[in-house]
Amino acid sequence: MMFTISTAFEDLAVCDAETIFALSSGHGRCGVAVVRVSGPASSMVLRNMAGLTQALPPPRTALLRRITDPQSKELLDRGLVLWFKGPHSFTGEDSAEFHIHGGPAVITAVLQALGSLEGVRPAEAGEFTRRAFHAGKLGLTEVEGLGDLIHAETEAQRRQALRQMDGELGRLYQDWSYRLKRCLAHVEAFIDFSEDELIEDGVLNQVDSSVRQLETEIERHLKDERRGERLRTGVQVVIAGATNAGKSSLLNTLCQRPAAIVSPIAGTTRDIVETSLDIGGFPVLLSDTAGLRDSSDSVEREGVRRARQRVEQADLTLVVVDSTQLPPDPQLVAAFLQEHLSTVLPSPEAGMTAASDRVLLVLNKSDLVPEEQRERTEGELRERPGLPPACFLSCSTSTGLEDFLTVLQSRVKTLCGDPLSGAPSLTQARHRAHLQQSVQALNQYHQYRDQDLALAAEGVRLALTHLGRITGRVGAEEILDIIFRDFCIGK
Amino acid sequence: MLAQKLHLLRHNVLSFVSSRTGSDLTRRQYDVIVVGGGHAGTEAAAAAARLGAETLLITQKIMTIGALSCNPSLGGVGKGQLVREVDALDGLCGRAGDSAGVHFSILNRSKGPAVWGPRAQLDRERYRQFIQSELLSTPRLTVLEGSVDELLVSQPNPEEPGHHRVTGIRLVDGSHPILSSSVVLTTGTFLSGSLFMGQTTSPGGRMGDAQSCAGLSYTLKETLGLRVGRLRTGTPPRIVKESVDLSLAQLQAPDKQPTPFSFLNTHTRCKPEEQLPCYLTHTTPGVERVVRESVHLNCHIQQDAKGPRYCPSIESRVLRFPGRRHQVWLEPEGLTSDLLYPQGLSMTMPPELQLRLLREIPALHRAEIRTPGYGVQYDFVCPTQLTPSLQVKSTQGLFLAGQINGTTGYEEAAAQGLWAGVNAGRTALSLPPMALSRTQSYIGVLIDDLVGRGVTEPYRMFTSRAEFRTYLRPDNADLRLTPRGFEEVGCVTLRRYKKAVSVRDGLQEALMALQSVALSSTRWREKLGNISLSENKSTTLNRKQCWTFRIEIYTVYRPHCEKQSREMERIRSEESLSLPSDMDYLSLPVSLSQEVREILDRVRPNTLGAATRLPGMTPAGIIHLLNYVLRTGRSEDTHEFKLN
């Protein structure tokens, strides 16, 4: 039984002897943040970061310590530290907790300090839970729940990855991954085919210089701390819907300034308009998108494509509907909205369904609908299974704005409780760890290049595995694709 | 009537073949029937018989058993590993190679022992003779000449999964059925095979042989409802050696000291000085011109729109990589043969153009063709319909091996044949089926890739397919497979087992002796001079030991293999959790998305490991599946062939 749970984590299969850490408390503005550490090196971590040169504190007792960077000895924060001796811990392993101040700068500094310790790395999604399961701390009956948890976490990671892969950083990683794949393919081609086919020795020399170049670039990147700042923070809220439903009016209402141009002409907004907001104390990045309709205008079509892409990456989507377009018979409204949502939202495979808690329906222009019809419709839609919550709102008169803001705020709050939404420092730390391991593995290539090409190739394979944890796994078939494309291989 | 037409052979010598008739076809009931006498069929029949099953091998012509129908060579990079593994499980092809080889070399000598490729050019006649005499002297094995018309099936055993159960076969020539508990089909390219040369097409699986088995194709597709796909391959023209100007080609000498394939052999039949050379030459722009000018006369290449990723013929080479020089190897066909085999010149154009093409190559400017090259198109059974024991999931007792599963190459066929034979034998003897792990052998990688992922082009083994390549080495195949092959599988004879155990113990002893000498790195440096050493206390090698060579390889790779051992452990544990083949994924009462259900329903993975490798499968889905299987106790008891 012990082994089996690990099967669900094929990509995450890293040696359990490693020590992992993660921010366990929610992201957003909070007084105290909790960072958890689990694994055999936990006591070493505690000694190094909390200046405990002698004995460890008694288990499960809070101790106020100065928390310092293990390398520079620089003071990072003062906070509580706790020590849990295995098996009496959540994961069953030796564990430690750091209760530190909740500011992003402190959290980032502590996470980076942890990541700099040897044998310590950021946890993958669900990894604490997995270890708890391994240690027999979770029963089989809890596994069902674990499945759902992993689903939620991987879903959040997927969204975050989509977001990042869209940006400059994503392009950089993809480029490295592509070049590394080619290096591996060329080494493998040399191993598998050079005795029978025409593959020149020069191929390996090219790989030598490509690998060197990659090492230099990744190392330089690891030294350049500022790049991380380019990652956006905050919950991504996207306004989407048909043309002329009032999406831009909603954006303007929410940020109380005309950030987007509003006009009665359908299709006014063609690109994405973004604005940063503070909703209930949580950072929100609000985007307005082009109205979704089939258009012959190529600029507008591009806008629609971007809008759909943005919806797929969003943490929360506000679907704006023109209330005057609703069927007059309240009993038909639910079916109408259902149908409408299916055209706006991405396919259910993307993990997003109308019932998902990542969608809110905004029925705009409520002032243009007769009072009685509105009330009956509201009654009809209340607690409707399969439909997200719907709010009547008039952007021009601000009627219903308060109620809508209350719903929105509670949603944003829930989302911020998910430590994976908009926590770039955590992702950054994970990326750093994999990039570092990738560079180390590339060293093995040079080390064995002239003695044993099989071991040298193993170094490149390993480097690609680590990079693949950021950009996606690379299988043997993909390498063969490149080999057969770049070289003429016979039967 | 039937008896007169059948040629039967039982524990007998070749000279007997023609005179002996089927009057003493004593049995109508066997444990295992193997259909086909190629590389897969011969290994399957021999393995089943070694296991103790009463076995019948049926082939169209006894004289072509063990024939090398394409290239006259065995082994190579990746393929050599397969040969070593087949040998370690007491298969035939390694010893046959040692008996028939006329040019031995270890490929990749400079690239690390893990990827060395033992390879030999073969004497076709000697290879065939070895295989035939080996089969004919195998106890419990009967060889019968005939053509199978129909596969007999009945209702399944309700206690096992499957919709049918195989009960035997019926021959073309008679109505009298031959019954068996299991059947291994190794029909190669003969399932709806058609031959292509120029603009002519004719039915068949190999030039000069009988037509393909239409009845069998029908049973597989219609009665059993198996999904089939179509693949293509080809063979080059055979050239008269005398007509070749070898002074214009580059001589390729064999290794000075031949290395045998088999762990049982210390030397090869061919003496070092008797070995024959190969020759290397290259294509010219003229070759490319002939290909381009003949495209309109070449059916096979015209249909090549969605061909494989590699280049199966010289036509596809020059069309896909124009303006390049391509290598052509001129290989001997045997000690007494007057032919040369031009490796790299598979072609399907009309014969007169084949001659024109050859003569564009300087060394071949006066070349004469003995038999022209041609292409073959044939059906294969999508191998995802098989279990890791190579049994058809829907049909109890029916096993498939070789090209019928979408592979190419003698070694790939032999490896599957052996494993299918093992499991056909085990099934007949009421023993549970066995799977080989991909962490343990190339055979395991091959079968796991086939049944887990399926094929879109003829599958060939490469070392890059094996994730634990540094452990799955040609030098240690005996230690990996032989002891377990004897103790658990039952396909290894006592003689080989004893030999492997003595090697294992000897190596162990030598290693212990070496490890008993521990010094600090400073002291080692004092003794050995300034060489690169790890800073831990380490030991060195005593070069006087007789196991020096193997120990050297072992010690180089050991640290690396230890690092990988956790990953291997994980894959093995996933492989050992099998999923029932009759699971109704579409209505399984667990939380799975419709998309995941459909994927599972379509592919029907054999193990949880295979399920995790499916594209589109989610981690959450795996957990739910695992939970269901464990809770309901629905995991089948597949015996994993484990390793320490």
mmCIF file of C-alpha atoms in Angstrom, chain A residues 64-262:
data_model
loop_
_atom_site.group_PDB
_atom_site.id
_atom_site.type_symbol
_atom_site.label_atom_id
_atom_site.label_comp_id
_atom_site.label_asym_id
_atom_site.label_seq_id
_atom_site.Cartn_x
_atom_site.Cartn_y
_atom_site.Cartn_z
ATOM 1 C CA LEU A 64 10.773 33.021 19.867
ATOM 2 C CA ARG A 65 13.955 33.231 17.762
ATOM 3 C CA ARG A 66 15.808 35.507 15.401
ATOM 4 C CA ILE A 67 15.457 33.983 11.948
ATOM 5 C CA THR A 68 18.554 34.509 9.836
ATOM 6 C CA ASP A 69 19.807 33.693 6.389
ATOM 7 C CA PRO A 70 22.056 30.625 6.767
ATOM 8 C CA GLN A 71 24.563 31.932 4.223
ATOM 9 C CA SER A 72 24.798 35.654 4.881
ATOM 10 C CA LYS A 73 23.689 35.452 8.536
ATOM 11 C CA GLU A 74 21.525 38.470 7.766
ATOM 12 C CA LEU A 75 18.477 38.912 10.030
ATOM 13 C CA LEU A 76 15.288 38.094 8.131
ATOM 14 C CA ASP A 77 12.641 38.308 10.862
ATOM 15 C CA ARG A 78 11.880 37.526 14.488
ATOM 16 C CA GLY A 79 9.306 34.802 14.876
ATOM 17 C CA LEU A 80 8.173 31.611 16.532
ATOM 18 C CA VAL A 81 9.780 28.304 15.646
ATOM 19 C CA LEU A 82 8.414 24.859 16.468
ATOM 20 C CA TRP A 83 10.044 21.462 16.271
ATOM 21 C CA PHE A 84 8.127 18.230 15.666
ATOM 22 C CA LYS A 85 10.101 15.034 16.051
ATOM 23 C CA GLY A 86 8.859 12.278 13.726
ATOM 24 C CA PRO A 87 6.684 10.279 13.792
ATOM 25 C CA HIS A 88 4.655 12.724 15.890
ATOM 26 C CA SER A 89 4.041 15.261 13.137
ATOM 27 C CA PHE A 90 1.547 15.855 10.353
ATOM 28 C CA THR A 91 3.733 14.064 7.810
ATOM 29 C CA GLY A 92 5.169 11.532 10.219
ATOM 30 C CA GLU A 93 8.640 12.873 9.401
ATOM 31 C CA ASP A 94 10.825 15.263 11.336
ATOM 32 C CA SER A 95 9.185 18.639 10.798
ATOM 33 C CA ALA A 96 9.604 22.282 11.720
ATOM 34 C CA GLU A 97 7.420 25.357 11.506
ATOM 35 C CA PHE A 98 8.352 29.001 11.203
ATOM 36 C CA HIS A 99 5.677 31.492 12.229
ATOM 37 C CA ILE A 100 6.845 34.746 10.701
ATOM 38 C CA HIS A 101 5.438 38.189 9.852
ATOM 39 C CA GLY A 102 3.043 38.076 6.952
ATOM 40 C CA GLY A 103 4.574 40.691 4.636
ATOM 41 C CA PRO A 104 5.526 39.504 1.156
ATOM 42 C CA ALA A 105 9.140 40.667 1.535
ATOM 43 C CA VAL A 106 9.667 38.631 4.719
ATOM 44 C CA ILE A 107 7.973 35.539 3.273
ATOM 45 C CA THR A 108 9.988 35.703 0.071
ATOM 46 C CA ALA A 109 13.239 36.152 1.991
ATOM 47 C CA VAL A 110 12.552 33.178 4.263
ATOM 48 C CA LEU A 111 11.507 30.941 1.371
ATOM 49 C CA GLN A 112 14.608 31.855 -0.583
ATOM 50 C CA ALA A 113 16.832 31.233 2.428
ATOM 51 C CA LEU A 114 15.266 27.786 2.827
ATOM 52 C CA GLY A 115 15.781 27.015 -0.847
ATOM 53 C CA SER A 116 19.474 27.823 -0.552
ATOM 54 C CA LEU A 117 20.080 24.989 1.919
ATOM 55 C CA GLU A 118 21.425 21.772 0.460
ATOM 56 C CA GLY A 119 18.964 18.881 0.261
ATOM 57 C CA VAL A 120 16.029 21.199 0.877
ATOM 58 C CA ARG A 121 13.580 22.133 -1.848
ATOM 59 C CA PRO A 122 10.122 23.638 -2.273
ATOM 60 C CA ALA A 123 7.256 21.145 -1.970
ATOM 61 C CA GLU A 124 5.256 20.100 -5.000
ATOM 62 C CA ALA A 125 1.486 20.349 -4.961
ATOM 63 C CA GLY A 126 -0.011 17.999 -2.411
ATOM 64 C CA GLU A 127 3.369 16.699 -1.321
ATOM 65 C CA PHE A 128 2.854 17.261 2.414
ATOM 66 C CA THR A 129 -0.391 15.334 2.178
ATOM 67 C CA ARG A 130 1.267 12.581 0.191
ATOM 68 C CA ARG A 131 3.972 12.169 2.818
ATOM 69 C CA ALA A 132 1.314 12.082 5.510
ATOM 70 C CA PHE A 133 -0.366 9.319 3.572
ATOM 71 C CA HIS A 134 2.916 7.413 3.232
ATOM 72 C CA ALA A 135 3.421 7.578 6.949
ATOM 73 C CA GLY A 136 -0.016 6.116 7.505
ATOM 74 C CA LYS A 137 -1.312 9.382 8.915
ATOM 75 C CA LEU A 138 -4.235 9.411 6.493
ATOM 76 C CA GLY A 139 -6.673 6.553 6.193
ATOM 77 C CA LEU A 140 -7.837 5.080 2.925
ATOM 78 C CA THR A 141 -11.167 6.789 3.384
ATOM 79 C CA GLU A 142 -9.397 10.113 3.259
ATOM 80 C CA VAL A 143 -7.819 9.303 -0.075
ATOM 81 C CA GLU A 144 -10.958 10.250 -1.946
ATOM 82 C CA GLY A 145 -10.655 13.704 -0.423
ATOM 83 C CA LEU A 146 -6.983 13.757 -1.265
ATOM 84 C CA GLY A 147 -7.838 13.166 -4.907
ATOM 85 C CA ASP A 148 -10.062 16.214 -4.938
ATOM 86 C CA LEU A 149 -7.441 18.251 -3.141
ATOM 87 C CA ILE A 150 -4.811 17.364 -5.688
ATOM 88 C CA HIS A 151 -7.228 18.199 -8.432
ATOM 89 C CA ALA A 152 -7.774 21.661 -6.976
ATOM 90 C CA GLU A 153 -4.083 22.227 -6.471
ATOM 91 C CA THR A 154 -2.966 21.040 -9.856
ATOM 92 C CA GLU A 155 -5.754 23.105 -11.372
ATOM 93 C CA ALA A 156 -4.463 26.206 -9.606
ATOM 94 C CA GLN A 157 -0.936 25.379 -10.723
ATOM 95 C CA ARG A 158 -2.059 24.822 -14.258
ATOM 96 C CA ARG A 159 -3.661 28.236 -14.350
ATOM 97 C CA GLN A 160 -0.597 29.808 -12.868
ATOM 98 C CA ALA A 161 1.665 27.998 -15.286
ATOM 99 C CA LEU A 162 -0.484 29.127 -18.214
ATOM 100 C CA ARG A 163 -0.145 32.670 -17.019
ATOM 101 C CA GLN A 164 3.584 32.481 -16.656
ATOM 102 C CA MET A 165 4.198 30.552 -19.805
ATOM 103 C CA ASP A 166 2.467 33.325 -21.656
ATOM 104 C CA GLY A 167 5.021 35.847 -20.512
ATOM 105 C CA GLU A 168 8.642 36.585 -21.074
ATOM 106 C CA LEU A 169 9.784 34.115 -18.446
ATOM 107 C CA GLY A 170 7.731 31.364 -20.013
ATOM 108 C CA ARG A 171 9.270 31.989 -23.393
ATOM 109 C CA LEU A 172 12.716 31.858 -21.840
ATOM 110 C CA TYR A 173 12.085 28.489 -20.152
ATOM 111 C CA GLN A 174 10.489 27.062 -23.282
ATOM 112 C CA ASP A 175 13.478 28.127 -25.306
ATOM 113 C CA TRP A 176 15.868 26.412 -22.885
ATOM 114 C CA SER A 177 13.736 23.320 -22.896
ATOM 115 C CA TYR A 178 13.727 23.232 -26.690
ATOM 116 C CA ARG A 179 17.487 23.642 -26.910
ATOM 117 C CA LEU A 180 18.109 21.036 -24.238
ATOM 118 C CA LYS A 181 15.809 18.617 -26.071
ATOM 119 C CA ARG A 182 17.855 19.091 -29.212
ATOM 120 C CA CYS A 183 21.090 18.524 -27.310
ATOM 121 C CA LEU A 184 19.736 15.292 -25.895
ATOM 122 C CA ALA A 185 18.359 14.181 -29.252
ATOM 123 C CA HIS A 186 21.730 14.744 -30.888
ATOM 124 C CA VAL A 187 23.643 12.847 -28.201
ATOM 125 C CA GLU A 188 21.108 10.013 -28.411
ATOM 126 C CA ALA A 189 21.341 9.985 -32.194
ATOM 127 C CA PHE A 190 25.103 9.697 -31.881
ATOM 128 C CA ILE A 191 24.748 6.784 -29.462
ATOM 129 C CA ASP A 192 22.033 4.884 -31.280
ATOM 130 C CA PHE A 193 22.840 5.543 -34.915
ATOM 131 C CA SER A 194 26.359 6.801 -35.579
ATOM 132 C CA GLU A 195 27.700 3.295 -36.231
ATOM 133 C CA ASP A 196 25.303 2.629 -39.072
ATOM 134 C CA GLU A 197 24.300 6.016 -40.344
ATOM 135 C CA LEU A 198 26.122 9.110 -41.413
ATOM 136 C CA ILE A 199 26.274 11.169 -38.242
ATOM 137 C CA GLU A 200 29.419 13.248 -38.046
ATOM 138 C CA ASP A 201 31.549 13.583 -34.925
ATOM 139 C CA GLY A 202 30.958 17.318 -35.251
ATOM 140 C CA VAL A 203 27.470 16.765 -33.835
ATOM 141 C CA LEU A 204 28.911 16.206 -30.375
ATOM 142 C CA ASN A 205 31.090 19.298 -30.558
ATOM 143 C CA GLN A 206 27.976 21.311 -31.281
ATOM 144 C CA VAL A 207 26.278 19.746 -28.285
ATOM 145 C CA ASP A 208 29.307 20.651 -26.139
ATOM 146 C CA SER A 209 28.992 24.304 -26.975
ATOM 147 C CA SER A 210 25.179 24.326 -26.742
ATOM 148 C CA VAL A 211 25.325 22.774 -23.282
ATOM 149 C CA ARG A 212 27.948 25.289 -22.194
ATOM 150 C CA GLN A 213 25.879 28.162 -23.528
ATOM 151 C CA LEU A 214 22.790 26.871 -21.699
ATOM 152 C CA GLU A 215 24.685 26.509 -18.447
ATOM 153 C CA THR A 216 25.919 30.083 -18.713
ATOM 154 C CA GLU A 217 22.445 31.421 -19.452
ATOM 155 C CA ILE A 218 20.721 29.521 -16.645
ATOM 156 C CA GLU A 219 23.400 30.475 -14.147
ATOM 157 C CA ARG A 220 23.156 34.109 -15.146
ATOM 158 C CA HIS A 221 19.402 33.929 -14.796
ATOM 159 C CA LEU A 222 19.693 32.421 -11.332
ATOM 160 C CA LYS A 223 21.888 35.312 -10.246
ATOM 161 C CA ASP A 224 19.499 37.912 -11.618
ATOM 162 C CA GLU A 225 16.961 38.237 -8.816
ATOM 163 C CA ARG A 226 15.079 41.111 -10.410
ATOM 164 C CA ARG A 227 13.473 39.049 -13.131
ATOM 165 C CA GLY A 228 11.075 37.598 -10.630
ATOM 166 C CA GLU A 229 9.546 41.007 -10.102
ATOM 167 C CA ARG A 230 8.093 40.895 -13.546
ATOM 168 C CA LEU A 231 5.739 38.194 -12.428
ATOM 169 C CA ARG A 232 2.391 39.656 -11.682
ATOM 170 C CA THR A 233 0.786 39.153 -8.344
ATOM 171 C CA GLY A 234 -2.810 39.188 -7.299
ATOM 172 C CA VAL A 235 -6.000 37.338 -8.083
ATOM 173 C CA GLN A 236 -6.793 37.494 -11.765
ATOM 174 C CA VAL A 237 -10.383 38.576 -12.332
ATOM 175 C CA VAL A 238 -11.578 38.742 -15.921
ATOM 176 C CA ILE A 239 -14.705 40.392 -17.257
ATOM 177 C CA ALA A 240 -16.145 38.517 -20.216
ATOM 178 C CA GLY A 241 -19.366 38.358 -22.169
ATOM 179 C CA ALA A 242 -21.088 39.216 -25.411
ATOM 180 C CA THR A 243 -20.508 42.536 -27.127
ATOM 181 C CA ASN A 244 -22.217 45.568 -25.676
ATOM 182 C CA ALA A 245 -23.295 43.832 -22.477
ATOM 183 C CA GLY A 246 -21.540 46.527 -20.466
ATOM 184 C CA LYS A 247 -18.267 44.906 -19.598
ATOM 185 C CA SER A 248 -16.247 48.109 -19.792
ATOM 186 C CA SER A 249 -18.887 49.932 -17.767
ATOM 187 C CA LEU A 250 -18.462 47.311 -15.061
ATOM 188 C CA LEU A 251 -14.687 47.812 -15.073
ATOM 189 C CA ASN A 252 -15.159 51.549 -14.758
ATOM 190 C CA THR A 253 -17.715 51.143 -12.006
ATOM 191 C CA LEU A 254 -15.406 48.878 -10.056
ATOM 192 C CA CYS A 255 -12.349 51.084 -10.318
ATOM 193 C CA GLN A 256 -14.333 54.321 -10.221
ATOM 194 C CA ARG A 257 -12.436 55.846 -13.115
ATOM 195 C CA PRO A 258 -12.764 55.528 -16.876
ATOM 196 C CA ALA A 259 -9.939 53.072 -17.503
ATOM 197 C CA ALA A 260 -11.736 51.638 -20.463
ATOM 198 C CA ILE A 261 -13.480 53.525 -23.206
ATOM 199 C CA VAL A 262 -17.196 52.964 -22.994
#
